[in-house]
């Protein structure tokens, strides 16, 4: 069975910047903790809300897809699959759409007339879930290539939180860490070991599903996110991913140290949590963790796109040498975890 690879990558970040201090200054009751220190988020990008230039999640996804294809060897008409993985589904301004599918609409606008199209929703693990599905399709020989794309205009949950938080600790505090963005990747069949997705596995532990819920606000007309961080960010939850990766490697007669990862990219949900996660990983794997790449301080938690915004940013700054082996670890409501191993050499921004 063949392997897939990341053939090209694209991203879009709105130009509007809002700092954490600006958000906190709008709260009726400031938090009882240092939100910027705990999350690591100093600022985030926010979509344009001017009526004449409104950036909804569909428009953001389109810009990311076009950026990705601008450096791909494939024209849109040559794509076999398009998978859209956005959480937020705003189109034509702030209206929320379930149908028609974002993937189908994107394919028509970019001219991917031959592509199979479908949407996937899996919380913040969306783009890695799309990658997982497309990887399997390519490895099986069902398709030759495809595009995974997501556009997130998710900061309206921060607006709801600012308007509704009235206590020192509130389940909407995590909403203040999000930022808007778009990301896209083209995958095709690997031709050598220099550019290759070695493996990607995902798992869901539904017993934790109620700890992070996005829904209409129970106080207003806004959309809200309710996250029980105290229960969600704990050792038992973090062990789900390490245990699954240990089991995967043991079944193949390998250890974490054998993988020789150069970098790890975690979901960008909290600067304080990531070092703790790395410490748990080192204890369980019995080996040091590689340096973690992050952009949370300047972009915040960009939900589905976070791993690929990190990858795009670090490639842009030339911080990832050719031949680097990366580990990507999702962390999403559901609870969804897993791991992706890839070597990158020719991927450029």
Coordinates of C-alpha atoms in Angstrom, one line a residue:
X1 CA 0.0 0.0 0.0
X2 CA 1.4 3.4 -1.0
X3 CA 1.7 6.5 1.3
X4 CA 0.5 10.0 0.9
X5 CA 2.4 13.3 1.4
X6 CA 1.7 17.0 1.8
X7 CA 2.2 18.4 -1.7
X8 CA 1.3 22.1 -1.0
X9 CA 0.0 24.3 1.8
X10 CA -1.9 27.6 1.9
X11 CA -3.3 29.9 4.6
X12 CA -5.2 33.1 5.1
X13 CA -5.1 35.3 8.1
X14 CA -7.4 38.4 8.4
X15 CA -5.6 41.7 8.8
X16 CA -7.6 42.9 11.8
X17 CA -5.7 42.3 15.1
X18 CA -7.4 42.3 18.5
X19 CA -5.3 41.9 21.7
X20 CA -6.2 40.0 24.7
X21 CA -6.0 43.1 26.8
X22 CA -8.6 44.8 24.5
X23 CA -11.0 41.9 24.9
X24 CA -10.6 41.8 28.7
X25 CA -11.2 45.5 29.0
X26 CA -14.7 44.9 27.7
X27 CA -15.6 42.4 30.4
X28 CA -18.0 43.4 33.1
X29 CA -16.1 41.2 35.6
X30 CA -12.3 40.5 35.0
X31 CA -11.2 36.9 35.4
X32 CA -9.7 35.7 38.7
X33 CA -6.6 34.5 36.8
X34 CA -4.1 36.0 34.3
X35 CA -5.8 34.9 31.0
X36 CA -2.9 36.0 28.8
X37 CA -0.4 34.2 30.9
X38 CA -2.4 30.9 31.1
X39 CA -3.4 30.8 27.4
X40 CA -0.3 32.5 26.0
X41 CA -2.5 34.5 23.6
X42 CA -1.4 38.1 23.3
X43 CA -3.4 38.8 20.1
X44 CA -5.5 37.1 17.5
X45 CA -6.8 37.8 13.9
X46 CA -10.4 38.8 13.5
X47 CA -12.4 38.6 10.3
X48 CA -13.6 41.8 8.6
X49 CA -17.1 42.7 9.7
X50 CA -17.7 45.7 7.4
X51 CA -20.8 45.1 5.3
X52 CA -19.0 45.8 2.0
X53 CA -16.0 43.5 2.8
X54 CA -17.4 41.0 5.3
X55 CA -15.2 37.9 5.7
X56 CA -17.3 34.9 6.5
X57 CA -15.9 31.4 7.0
X58 CA -16.6 30.5 3.4
X59 CA -14.7 33.5 2.1
X60 CA -11.8 32.7 4.4
X61 CA -11.7 29.1 3.2
X62 CA -11.7 30.2 -0.4
X63 CA -8.7 32.4 0.1
X64 CA -6.8 29.6 1.8
X65 CA -7.7 27.2 -1.0
X66 CA -6.5 29.6 -3.6
X67 CA -3.3 30.3 -1.8
X68 CA -2.6 26.5 -1.5
X69 CA -3.3 25.9 -5.2
X70 CA -1.1 28.8 -6.2
X71 CA 1.9 26.7 -5.2
X72 CA 0.6 23.3 -6.1
X73 CA 1.6 21.3 -9.2
X74 CA -2.1 20.6 -9.7
X75 CA -4.7 22.8 -11.3
X76 CA -8.1 22.8 -9.6
X77 CA -9.6 20.7 -12.5
X78 CA -7.0 18.0 -11.7
X79 CA -8.2 17.5 -8.1
X80 CA -9.9 14.2 -7.3
X81 CA -11.3 15.2 -3.9
X82 CA -12.2 18.3 -1.9
X83 CA -12.9 17.9 1.8
X84 CA -14.1 20.9 3.8
X85 CA -13.7 20.7 7.6
X86 CA -14.8 24.0 9.0
X87 CA -16.6 24.2 12.4
X88 CA -18.1 27.7 11.5
X89 CA -20.3 27.6 8.4
X90 CA -21.1 31.3 7.8
X91 CA -21.8 32.2 4.2
X92 CA -23.2 35.4 2.6
X93 CA -22.2 37.4 5.7
X94 CA -23.2 36.0 9.1
X95 CA -25.8 33.4 7.9
X96 CA -25.0 29.8 8.9
X97 CA -25.4 27.1 6.2
X98 CA -25.4 23.3 6.4
X99 CA -26.3 22.9 2.7
X100 CA -25.1 23.2 0.1
X101 CA -21.8 21.7 1.2
X102 CA -18.8 24.1 1.5
X103 CA -16.7 21.6 -0.4
X104 CA -19.2 21.5 -3.3
X105 CA -19.4 25.3 -3.4
X106 CA -15.6 25.7 -3.3
X107 CA -15.2 23.1 -6.1
X108 CA -17.6 25.1 -8.3
X109 CA -15.8 28.4 -7.7
X110 CA -12.3 27.2 -8.2
X111 CA -13.2 25.0 -11.2
X112 CA -12.6 21.6 -9.7
X113 CA -15.4 20.1 -11.8
X114 CA -14.2 16.5 -11.5
X115 CA -13.7 16.4 -7.7
X116 CA -15.6 14.3 -5.3
X117 CA -16.8 16.8 -2.6
X118 CA -18.0 16.4 1.0
X119 CA -17.8 18.1 4.4
X120 CA -16.5 16.7 7.6
X121 CA -17.2 18.2 11.1
X122 CA -15.1 17.0 14.0
X123 CA -14.5 20.0 16.2
X124 CA -10.9 21.3 16.3
X125 CA -9.6 18.0 14.9
X126 CA -11.4 18.8 11.6
X127 CA -8.4 19.4 9.3
X128 CA -6.5 16.4 10.7
X129 CA -9.7 14.3 10.3
X130 CA -9.9 15.4 6.6
X131 CA -6.2 14.5 6.2
X132 CA -6.9 11.1 7.8
X133 CA -9.7 10.4 5.3
X134 CA -7.8 11.6 2.3
X135 CA -4.7 9.8 3.3
X136 CA -6.7 6.5 3.4
X137 CA -8.3 7.3 0.0
X138 CA -4.9 7.9 -1.6
X139 CA -3.2 4.9 0.0
X140 CA -6.0 2.6 -1.1
X141 CA -5.7 3.8 -4.7
X142 CA -9.2 5.2 -4.8
X143 CA -8.0 8.7 -5.7
X144 CA -4.7 10.3 -6.8
X145 CA -4.9 13.5 -4.9
X146 CA -7.1 16.0 -3.0
X147 CA -7.6 19.2 -1.1
X148 CA -8.4 19.5 2.6
X149 CA -9.6 23.0 3.5
X150 CA -11.0 24.9 6.4
X151 CA -12.1 28.5 7.0
X152 CA -12.9 29.7 10.5
X153 CA -14.7 32.9 11.4
X154 CA -15.0 31.7 15.0
X155 CA -14.5 34.9 17.0
X156 CA -18.2 35.6 17.3
X157 CA -18.1 33.2 20.3
X158 CA -15.6 35.7 21.9
X159 CA -18.1 38.5 21.3
X160 CA -20.8 36.4 23.0
X161 CA -18.4 35.7 25.9
X162 CA -17.5 39.3 26.4
X163 CA -21.2 40.3 26.5
X164 CA -22.3 37.5 28.8
X165 CA -19.4 36.7 31.3
X166 CA -20.3 38.1 34.7
X167 CA -18.4 35.9 37.1
X168 CA -14.7 35.4 38.1
X169 CA -14.8 31.9 36.5
X170 CA -17.1 31.2 33.6
X171 CA -17.4 28.3 31.1
X172 CA -17.0 30.8 28.3
X173 CA -13.5 32.0 29.2
X174 CA -11.9 29.6 26.6
X175 CA -13.8 31.5 23.9
X176 CA -11.6 34.5 24.6
X177 CA -8.6 32.6 23.2
X178 CA -9.9 32.0 19.6
X179 CA -8.8 33.6 16.4
X180 CA -10.0 33.5 12.8
X181 CA -8.0 31.9 10.0
X182 CA -8.1 29.7 6.9
X183 CA -5.8 26.8 5.9
X184 CA -5.6 24.3 3.1
X185 CA -3.3 21.4 2.1
X186 CA -3.1 19.3 -1.1
X187 CA -2.2 15.7 -0.6
X188 CA -1.0 13.2 -3.3
X189 CA 0.9 10.0 -3.4
X190 CA 4.4 10.0 -1.9
X191 CA 7.3 9.3 -4.3
X192 CA 10.0 8.8 -1.8
X193 CA 10.7 9.0 2.0
X194 CA 11.7 12.7 1.9
X195 CA 8.1 13.8 1.7
X196 CA 5.7 11.3 3.3
X197 CA 2.9 10.9 5.8
X198 CA 4.2 7.8 7.6
X199 CA 1.0 7.3 9.5
X200 CA -2.0 9.1 10.9
X201 CA -4.4 7.6 13.5
X202 CA -7.4 9.2 15.3
X203 CA -9.6 8.2 18.2
X204 CA -12.6 9.5 20.1
X205 CA -13.4 9.2 23.8
X206 CA -17.1 10.2 23.9
X207 CA -17.2 10.0 27.7
X208 CA -15.7 13.5 27.8
X209 CA -18.0 14.9 25.1
X210 CA -20.0 17.2 27.4
X211 CA -16.9 19.1 28.5
X212 CA -16.8 21.4 25.5
X213 CA -20.0 22.3 23.7
X214 CA -20.7 24.9 21.0
X215 CA -24.3 25.9 20.6
X216 CA -26.7 28.9 20.6
X217 CA -26.2 31.0 23.8
X218 CA -28.7 30.3 26.6
X219 CA -28.7 34.0 27.4
X220 CA -28.8 35.8 24.0
X221 CA -29.1 35.4 20.2
X222 CA -25.3 34.8 19.9
X223 CA -23.4 31.6 19.4
X224 CA -21.5 30.4 22.4
X225 CA -18.8 27.8 23.5
X226 CA -19.0 26.3 27.0
X227 CA -15.8 24.7 28.1
X228 CA -15.1 23.1 31.4
X229 CA -11.3 23.6 31.4
X230 CA -10.9 22.2 34.9
X231 CA -12.2 18.8 33.9
X232 CA -11.1 18.9 30.3
X233 CA -7.4 19.7 30.8
X234 CA -6.3 16.9 33.1
X235 CA -3.9 14.0 33.0
X236 CA -6.5 11.3 32.3
X237 CA -7.6 13.2 29.2
X238 CA -4.0 13.8 28.0
X239 CA -3.1 10.1 28.5
X240 CA -5.6 9.1 25.9
X241 CA -3.3 10.2 23.1
X242 CA 0.0 8.9 24.6
X243 CA -1.6 5.5 25.4
X244 CA -2.9 5.1 21.8
X245 CA 0.4 6.1 20.3
X246 CA 2.3 3.7 22.6
X247 CA 0.0 0.9 21.6
X248 CA 0.3 1.7 17.9
X249 CA 4.1 1.7 18.0
X250 CA 4.3 -1.4 20.2
X251 CA 2.2 -3.4 17.7
X252 CA 4.9 -2.5 15.1
X253 CA 7.8 -3.3 17.4
X254 CA 8.9 0.3 17.8
X255 CA 9.3 2.9 20.5
X256 CA 8.8 6.6 20.5
X257 CA 12.5 7.1 20.6
X258 CA 12.8 5.1 17.4
X259 CA 10.7 7.6 15.6
X260 CA 13.3 10.4 15.9
X261 CA 10.9 13.3 15.6
X262 CA 12.5 16.7 15.0
X263 CA 9.4 18.8 16.1
X264 CA 6.0 18.4 17.6
X265 CA 2.9 20.5 16.8
X266 CA 0.2 20.4 19.4
X267 CA -3.3 21.9 19.0
X268 CA -2.8 25.6 20.0
X269 CA -5.2 25.7 22.9
X270 CA -3.0 26.9 25.8
X271 CA 0.6 27.9 26.3
X272 CA 0.6 26.6 29.9
X273 CA -1.0 23.2 29.0
X274 CA 1.5 22.3 26.2
X275 CA 4.6 22.0 28.5
X276 CA 2.5 19.9 30.9
X277 CA 1.4 17.7 28.0
X278 CA 5.0 17.4 26.8
X279 CA 6.1 16.4 30.4
X280 CA 3.4 13.7 30.5
X281 CA 4.4 12.5 27.0
X282 CA 8.1 12.2 28.1
X283 CA 7.1 10.2 31.2
X284 CA 4.9 7.8 29.3
X285 CA 7.1 7.4 26.2
X286 CA 10.3 7.2 28.3
X287 CA 12.0 9.5 25.9
X288 CA 12.5 13.3 25.4
X289 CA 9.9 15.2 23.4
X290 CA 11.1 17.2 20.4
X291 CA 10.8 21.0 20.4
X292 CA 7.2 22.1 20.0
X293 CA 6.4 24.7 17.4
X294 CA 3.7 27.2 18.2
X295 CA 2.1 30.4 17.1
X296 CA -0.6 30.8 19.8
X297 CA 0.8 34.1 21.1
X298 CA 0.0 35.9 17.8
X299 CA -2.9 34.0 16.3
X300 CA -4.6 32.3 19.3
X301 CA -6.5 29.1 19.1
X302 CA -7.6 28.9 15.4
X303 CA -9.6 25.7 16.0
X304 CA -9.6 23.3 13.0
X305 CA -6.7 25.1 11.2
X306 CA -4.3 25.3 14.1
X307 CA -1.7 22.6 13.2
X308 CA -1.5 23.9 9.6
X309 CA -1.3 27.6 10.6
X310 CA 1.7 26.6 12.7
X311 CA 3.2 24.6 9.9
X312 CA 2.6 27.4 7.3
X313 CA 4.0 30.1 9.7
X314 CA 7.1 28.1 10.5
X315 CA 7.8 27.2 6.9
X316 CA 7.3 30.8 6.0
X317 CA 10.0 31.8 8.6
X318 CA 12.2 29.0 7.3
X319 CA 12.3 27.4 10.8
X320 CA 11.7 23.8 9.5
X321 CA 14.8 22.4 7.6
X322 CA 14.2 20.1 4.7
X323 CA 14.0 16.5 5.8
X324 CA 12.4 17.3 9.2
X325 CA 10.2 14.7 10.8
X326 CA 7.1 16.2 12.5
X327 CA 4.6 14.8 15.0
X328 CA 1.1 16.5 15.0
X329 CA -1.1 15.8 18.0
X330 CA -4.8 16.9 17.9
X331 CA -6.9 17.8 20.9
X332 CA -10.5 18.4 20.2
X333 CA -14.0 18.4 21.7
X334 CA -15.4 14.9 21.5
X335 CA -12.9 14.1 23.0
X336 CA -10.7 13.6 19.9
X337 CA -7.0 12.8 20.0
X338 CA -4.5 10.9 17.9
X339 CA -1.2 11.5 16.1
X340 CA 0.2 12.2 12.6
X341 CA 3.8 11.5 11.6
X342 CA 5.2 13.1 8.5
X343 CA 8.6 14.0 6.9
X344 CA 8.7 17.2 5.0
X345 CA 11.3 18.3 2.5
X346 CA 9.9 20.1 -0.6
X347 CA 6.8 21.7 1.1
X348 CA 7.3 25.5 0.7
X349 CA 5.6 28.8 1.5

